[in-house]
CSV table of C-alpha atoms and ligand atoms in Angstrom, one decimal:
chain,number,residue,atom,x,y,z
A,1,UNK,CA,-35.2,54.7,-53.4
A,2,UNK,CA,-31.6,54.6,-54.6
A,3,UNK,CA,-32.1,50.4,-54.1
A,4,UNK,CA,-35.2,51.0,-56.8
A,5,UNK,CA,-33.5,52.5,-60.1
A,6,UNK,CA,-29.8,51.1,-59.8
A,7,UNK,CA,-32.5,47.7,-59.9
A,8,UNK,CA,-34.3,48.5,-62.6
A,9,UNK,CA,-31.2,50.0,-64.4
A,10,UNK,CA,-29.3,46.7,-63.5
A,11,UNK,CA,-32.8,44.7,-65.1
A,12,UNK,CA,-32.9,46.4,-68.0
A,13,UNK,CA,-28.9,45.4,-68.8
A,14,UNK,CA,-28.0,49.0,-69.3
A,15,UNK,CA,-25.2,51.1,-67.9
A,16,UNK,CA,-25.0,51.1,-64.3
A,17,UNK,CA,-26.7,54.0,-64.1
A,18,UNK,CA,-28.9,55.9,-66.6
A,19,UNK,CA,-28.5,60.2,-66.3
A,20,UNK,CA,-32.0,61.2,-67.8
A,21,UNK,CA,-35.0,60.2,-66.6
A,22,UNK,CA,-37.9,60.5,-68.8
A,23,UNK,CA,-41.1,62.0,-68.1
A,24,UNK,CA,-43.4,58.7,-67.7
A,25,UNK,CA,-40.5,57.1,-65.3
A,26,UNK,CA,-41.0,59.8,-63.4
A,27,UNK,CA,-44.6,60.2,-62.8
A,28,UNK,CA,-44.2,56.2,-62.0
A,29,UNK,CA,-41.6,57.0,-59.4
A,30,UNK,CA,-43.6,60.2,-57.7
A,31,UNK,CA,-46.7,57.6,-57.4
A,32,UNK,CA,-44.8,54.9,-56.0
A,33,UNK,CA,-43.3,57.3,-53.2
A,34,UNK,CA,-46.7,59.0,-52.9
A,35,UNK,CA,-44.8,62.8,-54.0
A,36,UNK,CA,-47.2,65.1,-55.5
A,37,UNK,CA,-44.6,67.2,-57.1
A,38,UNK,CA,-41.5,66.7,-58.7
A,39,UNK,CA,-39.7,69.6,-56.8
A,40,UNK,CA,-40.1,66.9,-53.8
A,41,UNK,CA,-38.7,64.0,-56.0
A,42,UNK,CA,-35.7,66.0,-56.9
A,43,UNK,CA,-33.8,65.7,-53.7
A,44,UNK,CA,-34.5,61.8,-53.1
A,45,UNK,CA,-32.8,61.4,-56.0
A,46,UNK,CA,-29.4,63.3,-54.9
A,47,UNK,CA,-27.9,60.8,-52.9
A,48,UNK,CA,-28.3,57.7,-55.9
A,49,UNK,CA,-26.8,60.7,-58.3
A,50,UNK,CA,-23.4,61.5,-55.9
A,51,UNK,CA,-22.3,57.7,-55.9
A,52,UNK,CA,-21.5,58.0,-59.7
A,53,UNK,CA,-19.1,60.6,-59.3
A,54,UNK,CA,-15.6,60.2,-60.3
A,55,UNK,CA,-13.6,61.6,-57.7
A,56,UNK,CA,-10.2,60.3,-57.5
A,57,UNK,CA,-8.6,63.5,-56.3
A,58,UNK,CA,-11.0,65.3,-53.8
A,59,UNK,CA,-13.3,61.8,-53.0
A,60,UNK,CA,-15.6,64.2,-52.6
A,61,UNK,CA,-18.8,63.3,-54.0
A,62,UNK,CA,-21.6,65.8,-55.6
A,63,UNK,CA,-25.1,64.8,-57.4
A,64,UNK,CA,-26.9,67.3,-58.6
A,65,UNK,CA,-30.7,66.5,-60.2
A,66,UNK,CA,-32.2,69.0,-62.7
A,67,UNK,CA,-36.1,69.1,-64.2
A,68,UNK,CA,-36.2,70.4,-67.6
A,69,UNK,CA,-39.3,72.2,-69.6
A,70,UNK,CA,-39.6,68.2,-70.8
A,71,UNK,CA,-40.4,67.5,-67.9
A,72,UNK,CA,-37.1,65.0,-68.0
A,73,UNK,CA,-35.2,64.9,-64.9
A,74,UNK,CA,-31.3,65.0,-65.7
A,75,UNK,CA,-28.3,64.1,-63.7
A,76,UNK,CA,-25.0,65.6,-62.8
A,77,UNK,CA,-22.1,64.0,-60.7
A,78,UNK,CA,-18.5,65.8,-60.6
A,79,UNK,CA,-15.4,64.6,-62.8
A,80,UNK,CA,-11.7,65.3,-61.8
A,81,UNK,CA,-8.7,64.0,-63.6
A,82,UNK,CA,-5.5,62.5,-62.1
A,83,UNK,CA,-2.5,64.0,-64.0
A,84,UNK,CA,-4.2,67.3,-64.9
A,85,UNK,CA,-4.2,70.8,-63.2
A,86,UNK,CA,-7.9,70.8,-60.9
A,87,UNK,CA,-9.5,73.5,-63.4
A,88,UNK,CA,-9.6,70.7,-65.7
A,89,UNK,CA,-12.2,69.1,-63.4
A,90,UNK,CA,-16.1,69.2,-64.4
A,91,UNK,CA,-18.8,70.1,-61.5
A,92,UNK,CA,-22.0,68.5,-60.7
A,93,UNK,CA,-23.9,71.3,-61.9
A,94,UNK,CA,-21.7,71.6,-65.4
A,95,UNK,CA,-22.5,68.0,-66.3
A,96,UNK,CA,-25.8,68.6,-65.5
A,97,UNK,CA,-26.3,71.3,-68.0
A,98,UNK,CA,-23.9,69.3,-70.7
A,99,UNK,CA,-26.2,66.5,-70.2
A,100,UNK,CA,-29.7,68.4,-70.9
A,101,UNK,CA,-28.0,70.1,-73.9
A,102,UNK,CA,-27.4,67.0,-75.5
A,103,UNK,CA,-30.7,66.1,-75.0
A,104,UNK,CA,-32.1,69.4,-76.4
A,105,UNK,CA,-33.4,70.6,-73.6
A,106,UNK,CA,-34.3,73.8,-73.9
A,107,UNK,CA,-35.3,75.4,-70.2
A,108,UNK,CA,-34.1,74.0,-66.5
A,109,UNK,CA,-36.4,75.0,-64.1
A,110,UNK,CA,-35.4,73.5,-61.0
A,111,UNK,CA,-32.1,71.7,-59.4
A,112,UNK,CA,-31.8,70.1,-56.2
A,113,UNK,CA,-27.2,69.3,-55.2
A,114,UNK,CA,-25.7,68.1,-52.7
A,115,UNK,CA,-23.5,71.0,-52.3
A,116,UNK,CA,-23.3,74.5,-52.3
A,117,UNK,CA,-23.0,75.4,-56.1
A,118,UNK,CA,-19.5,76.8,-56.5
A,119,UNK,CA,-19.0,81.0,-58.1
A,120,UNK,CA,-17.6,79.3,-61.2
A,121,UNK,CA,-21.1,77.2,-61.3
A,122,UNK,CA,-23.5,80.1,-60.1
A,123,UNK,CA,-21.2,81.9,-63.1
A,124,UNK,CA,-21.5,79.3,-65.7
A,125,UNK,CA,-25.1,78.8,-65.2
A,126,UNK,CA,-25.6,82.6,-66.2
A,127,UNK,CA,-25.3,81.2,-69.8
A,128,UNK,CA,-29.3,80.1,-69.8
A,129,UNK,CA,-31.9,82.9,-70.7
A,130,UNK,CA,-33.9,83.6,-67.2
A,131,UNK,CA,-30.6,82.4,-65.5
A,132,UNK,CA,-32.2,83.9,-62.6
A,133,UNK,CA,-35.5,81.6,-62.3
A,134,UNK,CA,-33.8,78.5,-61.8
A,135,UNK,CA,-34.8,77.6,-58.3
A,136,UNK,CA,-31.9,75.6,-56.5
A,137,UNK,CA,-32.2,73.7,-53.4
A,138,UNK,CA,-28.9,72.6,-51.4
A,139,UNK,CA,-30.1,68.9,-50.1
A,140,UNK,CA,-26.8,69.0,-47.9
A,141,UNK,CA,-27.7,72.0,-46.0
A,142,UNK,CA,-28.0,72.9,-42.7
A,143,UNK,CA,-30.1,75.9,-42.6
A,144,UNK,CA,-33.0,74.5,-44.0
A,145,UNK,CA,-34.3,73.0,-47.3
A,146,UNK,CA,-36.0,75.5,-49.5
A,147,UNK,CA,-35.5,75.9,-53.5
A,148,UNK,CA,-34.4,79.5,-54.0
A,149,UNK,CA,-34.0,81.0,-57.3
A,150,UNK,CA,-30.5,81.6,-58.6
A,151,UNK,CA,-30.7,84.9,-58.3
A,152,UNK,CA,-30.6,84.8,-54.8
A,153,UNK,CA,-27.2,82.8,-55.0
A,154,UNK,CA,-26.0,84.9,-57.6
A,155,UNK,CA,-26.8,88.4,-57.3
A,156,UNK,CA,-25.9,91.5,-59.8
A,157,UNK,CA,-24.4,88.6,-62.2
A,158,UNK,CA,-22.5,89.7,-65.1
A,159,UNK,CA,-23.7,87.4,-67.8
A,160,UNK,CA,-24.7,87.3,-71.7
A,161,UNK,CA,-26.6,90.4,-71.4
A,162,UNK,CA,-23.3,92.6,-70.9
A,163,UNK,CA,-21.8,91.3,-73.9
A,164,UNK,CA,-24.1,89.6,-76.7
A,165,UNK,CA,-26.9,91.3,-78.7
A,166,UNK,CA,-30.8,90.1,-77.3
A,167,UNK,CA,-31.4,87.7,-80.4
A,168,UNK,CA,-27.9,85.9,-79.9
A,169,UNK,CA,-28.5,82.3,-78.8
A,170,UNK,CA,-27.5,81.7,-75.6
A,171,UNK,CA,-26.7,78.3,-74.2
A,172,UNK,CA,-29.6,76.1,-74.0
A,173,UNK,CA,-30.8,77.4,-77.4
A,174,UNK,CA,-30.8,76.0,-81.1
A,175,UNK,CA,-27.3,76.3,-82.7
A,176,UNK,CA,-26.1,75.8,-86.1
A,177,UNK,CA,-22.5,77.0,-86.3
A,178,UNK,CA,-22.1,77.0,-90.1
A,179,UNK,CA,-18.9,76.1,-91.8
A,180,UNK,CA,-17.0,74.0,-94.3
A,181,UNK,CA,-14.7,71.4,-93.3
A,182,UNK,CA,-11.3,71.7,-95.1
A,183,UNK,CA,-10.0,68.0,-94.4
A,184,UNK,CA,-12.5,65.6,-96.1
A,185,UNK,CA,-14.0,62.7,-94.4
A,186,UNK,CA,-13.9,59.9,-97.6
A,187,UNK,CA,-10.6,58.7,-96.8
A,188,UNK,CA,-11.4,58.0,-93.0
A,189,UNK,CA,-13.5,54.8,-92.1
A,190,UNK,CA,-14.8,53.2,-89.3
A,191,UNK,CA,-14.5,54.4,-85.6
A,192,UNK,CA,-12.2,57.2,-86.9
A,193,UNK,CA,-14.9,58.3,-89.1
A,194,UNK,CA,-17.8,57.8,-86.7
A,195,UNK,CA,-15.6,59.9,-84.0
A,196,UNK,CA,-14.8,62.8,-86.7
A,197,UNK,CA,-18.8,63.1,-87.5
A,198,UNK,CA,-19.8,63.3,-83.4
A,199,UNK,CA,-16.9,66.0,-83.3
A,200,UNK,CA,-18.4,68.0,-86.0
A,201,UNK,CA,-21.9,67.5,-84.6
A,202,UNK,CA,-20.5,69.3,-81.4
A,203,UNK,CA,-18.7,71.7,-83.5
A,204,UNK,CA,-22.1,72.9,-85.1
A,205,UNK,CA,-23.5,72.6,-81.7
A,206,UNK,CA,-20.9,74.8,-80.0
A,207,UNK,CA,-22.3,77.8,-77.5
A,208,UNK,CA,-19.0,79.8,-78.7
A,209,UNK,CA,-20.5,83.9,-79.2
A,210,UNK,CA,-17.5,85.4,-77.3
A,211,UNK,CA,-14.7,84.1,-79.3
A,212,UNK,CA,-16.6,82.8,-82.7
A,213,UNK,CA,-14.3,79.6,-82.4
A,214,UNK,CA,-17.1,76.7,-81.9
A,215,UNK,CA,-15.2,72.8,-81.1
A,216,UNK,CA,-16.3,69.9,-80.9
A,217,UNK,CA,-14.2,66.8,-79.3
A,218,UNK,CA,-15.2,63.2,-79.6
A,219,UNK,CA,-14.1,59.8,-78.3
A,220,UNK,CA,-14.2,56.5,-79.0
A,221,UNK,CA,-13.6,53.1,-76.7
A,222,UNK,CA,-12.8,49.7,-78.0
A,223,UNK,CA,-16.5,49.2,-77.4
A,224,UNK,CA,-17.0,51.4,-80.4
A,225,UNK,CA,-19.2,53.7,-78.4
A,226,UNK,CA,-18.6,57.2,-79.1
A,227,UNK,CA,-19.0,60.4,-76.9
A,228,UNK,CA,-18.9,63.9,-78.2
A,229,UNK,CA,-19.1,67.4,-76.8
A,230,UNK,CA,-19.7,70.7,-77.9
A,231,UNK,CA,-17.8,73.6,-76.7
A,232,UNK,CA,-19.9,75.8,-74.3
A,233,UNK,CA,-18.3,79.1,-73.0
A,234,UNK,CA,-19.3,81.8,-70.5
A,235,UNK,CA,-19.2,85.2,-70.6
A,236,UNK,CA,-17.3,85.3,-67.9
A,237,UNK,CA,-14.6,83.1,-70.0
A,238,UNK,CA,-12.8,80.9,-67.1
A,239,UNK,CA,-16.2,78.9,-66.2
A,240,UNK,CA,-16.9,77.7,-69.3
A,241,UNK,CA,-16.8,74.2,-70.6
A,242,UNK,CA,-14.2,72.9,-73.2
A,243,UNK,CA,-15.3,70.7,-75.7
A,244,UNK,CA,-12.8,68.2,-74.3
A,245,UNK,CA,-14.7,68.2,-70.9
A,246,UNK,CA,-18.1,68.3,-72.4
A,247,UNK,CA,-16.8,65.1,-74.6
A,248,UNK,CA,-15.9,62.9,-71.3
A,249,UNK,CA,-19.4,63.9,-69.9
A,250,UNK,CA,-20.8,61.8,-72.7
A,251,UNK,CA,-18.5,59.5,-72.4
A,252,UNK,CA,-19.7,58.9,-68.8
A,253,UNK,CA,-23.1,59.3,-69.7
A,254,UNK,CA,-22.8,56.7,-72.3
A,255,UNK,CA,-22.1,53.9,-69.7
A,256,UNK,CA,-17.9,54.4,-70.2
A,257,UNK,CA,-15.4,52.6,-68.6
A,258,UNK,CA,-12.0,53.4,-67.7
A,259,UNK,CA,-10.8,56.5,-69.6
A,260,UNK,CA,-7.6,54.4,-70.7
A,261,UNK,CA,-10.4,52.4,-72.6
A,262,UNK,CA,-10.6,55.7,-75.5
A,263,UNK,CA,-9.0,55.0,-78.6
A,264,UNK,CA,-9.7,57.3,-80.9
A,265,UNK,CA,-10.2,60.9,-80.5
A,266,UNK,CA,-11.4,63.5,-82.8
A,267,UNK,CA,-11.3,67.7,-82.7
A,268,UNK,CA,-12.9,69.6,-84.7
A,269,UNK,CA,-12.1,73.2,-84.7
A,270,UNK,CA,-11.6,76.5,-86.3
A,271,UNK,CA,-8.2,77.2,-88.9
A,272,UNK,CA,-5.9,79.7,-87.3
A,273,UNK,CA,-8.4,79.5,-84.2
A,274,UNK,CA,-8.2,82.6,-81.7
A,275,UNK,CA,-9.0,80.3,-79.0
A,276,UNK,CA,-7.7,76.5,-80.2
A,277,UNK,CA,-8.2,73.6,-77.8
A,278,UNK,CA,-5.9,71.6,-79.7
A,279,UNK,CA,-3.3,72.0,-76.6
A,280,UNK,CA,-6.0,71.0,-74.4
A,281,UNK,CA,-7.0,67.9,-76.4
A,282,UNK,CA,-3.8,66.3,-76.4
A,283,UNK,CA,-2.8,67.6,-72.7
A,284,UNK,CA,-6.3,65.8,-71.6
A,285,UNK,CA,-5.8,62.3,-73.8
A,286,UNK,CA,-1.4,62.4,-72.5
A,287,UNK,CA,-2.7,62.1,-69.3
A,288,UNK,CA,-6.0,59.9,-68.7
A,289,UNK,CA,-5.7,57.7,-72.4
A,290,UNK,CA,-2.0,57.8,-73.5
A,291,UNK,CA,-2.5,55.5,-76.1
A,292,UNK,CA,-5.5,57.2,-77.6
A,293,UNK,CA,-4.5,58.4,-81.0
A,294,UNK,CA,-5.7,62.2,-81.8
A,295,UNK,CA,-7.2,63.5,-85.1
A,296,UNK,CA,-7.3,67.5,-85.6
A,297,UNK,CA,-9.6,68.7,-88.3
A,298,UNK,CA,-10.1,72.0,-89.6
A,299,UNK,CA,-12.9,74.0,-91.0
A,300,UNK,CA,-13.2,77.4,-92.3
A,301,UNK,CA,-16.0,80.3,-92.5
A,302,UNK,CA,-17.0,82.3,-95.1
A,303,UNK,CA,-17.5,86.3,-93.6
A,304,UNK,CA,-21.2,85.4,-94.3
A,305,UNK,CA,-21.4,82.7,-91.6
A,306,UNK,CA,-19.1,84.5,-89.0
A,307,UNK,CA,-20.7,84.8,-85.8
B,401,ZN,ZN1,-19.2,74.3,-59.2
């Protein structure tokens, strides 16, 4: 199995690895291993998600491998960073979710990992209406391998509902922050503007309703590609994802090298932020891409647009 799509990945002379799967792969991988649900194709595909991991700190490898309303299947390996403090480090499950948000996916029913989802994950995940539904199956477990809802994992969560209003979008949801950038773009070309634009697009993007400071972070390589990420927090604060984090998930995603390869970087955040990732941005890039040069842009809100 895992032989069969690094092959076909390899063929097509894309990245290594590919993290979405898209609906008509998928029914042509279910008929070729004679699966007559996806649930069951789920945890085959665990063991080919795990090896992408970049785990130079724990060398512990997790996959996890979600099915969204789409009917797209999405992956999510673990991240950790030499140099910086282990909360910096992005889960299986987290990248999972980063990756079907950038691909607007709007509902994950079912995930199948290779390890116990962490508190901080069971936490995070609270930030999807119906948190509760998603079924989760632990493919590394020795007491038997059933998909249980999250609920059971997770019970009496404290989540949105505790702090947000019913009709406030929550995580997998539409969002369009609204604001005005106060640095303009004309003078900026290039990657440096193409890495400015992705950041905005994750600033507008941003899941941000407990502090009403949406970010976005972008980078770019030498190759010219460009990763961004939208800031995604949790009512529960600590488990949420930094635009900074979400940003190197795309860069992974996007068949990225070496982070030392980044050489541009881009924030976009809120003037006189309550919550500024600024710090963060330039901790991340001193440690994994010293040489990457940082661009901090502003934008401001009128009282109509505050969230
Ligand atoms: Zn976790």
């Amino acid at each position: 199995m895992e032989t069969m799509i690094i092959t076909r990945s390899t063929a097509e002379n894309e990245a290594p690895w590919r993290f979405v799967i898209e609906p008509s792969e998928v029914d042509e991988m279910m008929k070729e291993l004679g699966l007559s649900s996806v649930m069951e194709l789920l945890p085959t595909l665990v063991p080919a998600a795990k090896k992408m991991a970049r785990t130079p700190i724990s060398r512990f490898h997790v996959g996890a491998v979600g099915l969204g309303e789409s009917g797209r299947i999405y992956l999510g390996v673990n991240l950790e960073f030499p140099g910086l403090p282990l909360h910096h480090s992005v889960h299986a499950e987290q990248f999972l979710i980063t990756n079907a948000i950038s691909h607007k996916e709007r509902r994950i029913r079912c995930i199948a990992v290779s390890a116990a989802p962490c508190g901080h994950c069971r936490q995070f995940m609270q930030e999807i209406r119906n948190a509760s539904e998603i079924e989760i199956l632990i493919t590394g477990s020795e007491s038997g391998s059933e998909f249980r809802p999250l609920s059971s994992f997770l019970p009496e969560p404290f989540g949105p509902p505790d702090l947000l209003r019913d009709d406030v979008p929550l995580l997998l949801e539409p969002h369009d922050n609204h604001f005005e950038m106060i640095e303009m773009c004309d003078e900026i070309g290039g990657a440096a503007r193409n890495v400015r634009l992705a950041a905005e697009k994750g600033a507008r993007e941003a899941h941000a309703p407990y502090t009403g400071c949406p970010a976005g972070f972008a980078v770019v390589d030498r190759e010219g590609r460009v990763a961004g990420g939208a800031y995604a927090e949790s009512a529960a604060y600590n488990p949420g994802m930094g635009p900074t984090a979400a940003a190197m998930v795309a860069f992974v995603m996007a068949g990225g090298g070496d982070w030392e390869e980044i050489e541009e970087a881009a924030l976009v955040e809120k003037e006189d932020a309550l919550v500024s990732q600024e710090g963060t941005a330039r901790l991340l890039l001193a440690a994994i891409a010293p040489k990457a040069r940082l661009r901090v842009y502003h934008y401001r809100t009128s009282d109509a647009d505050e969230l």
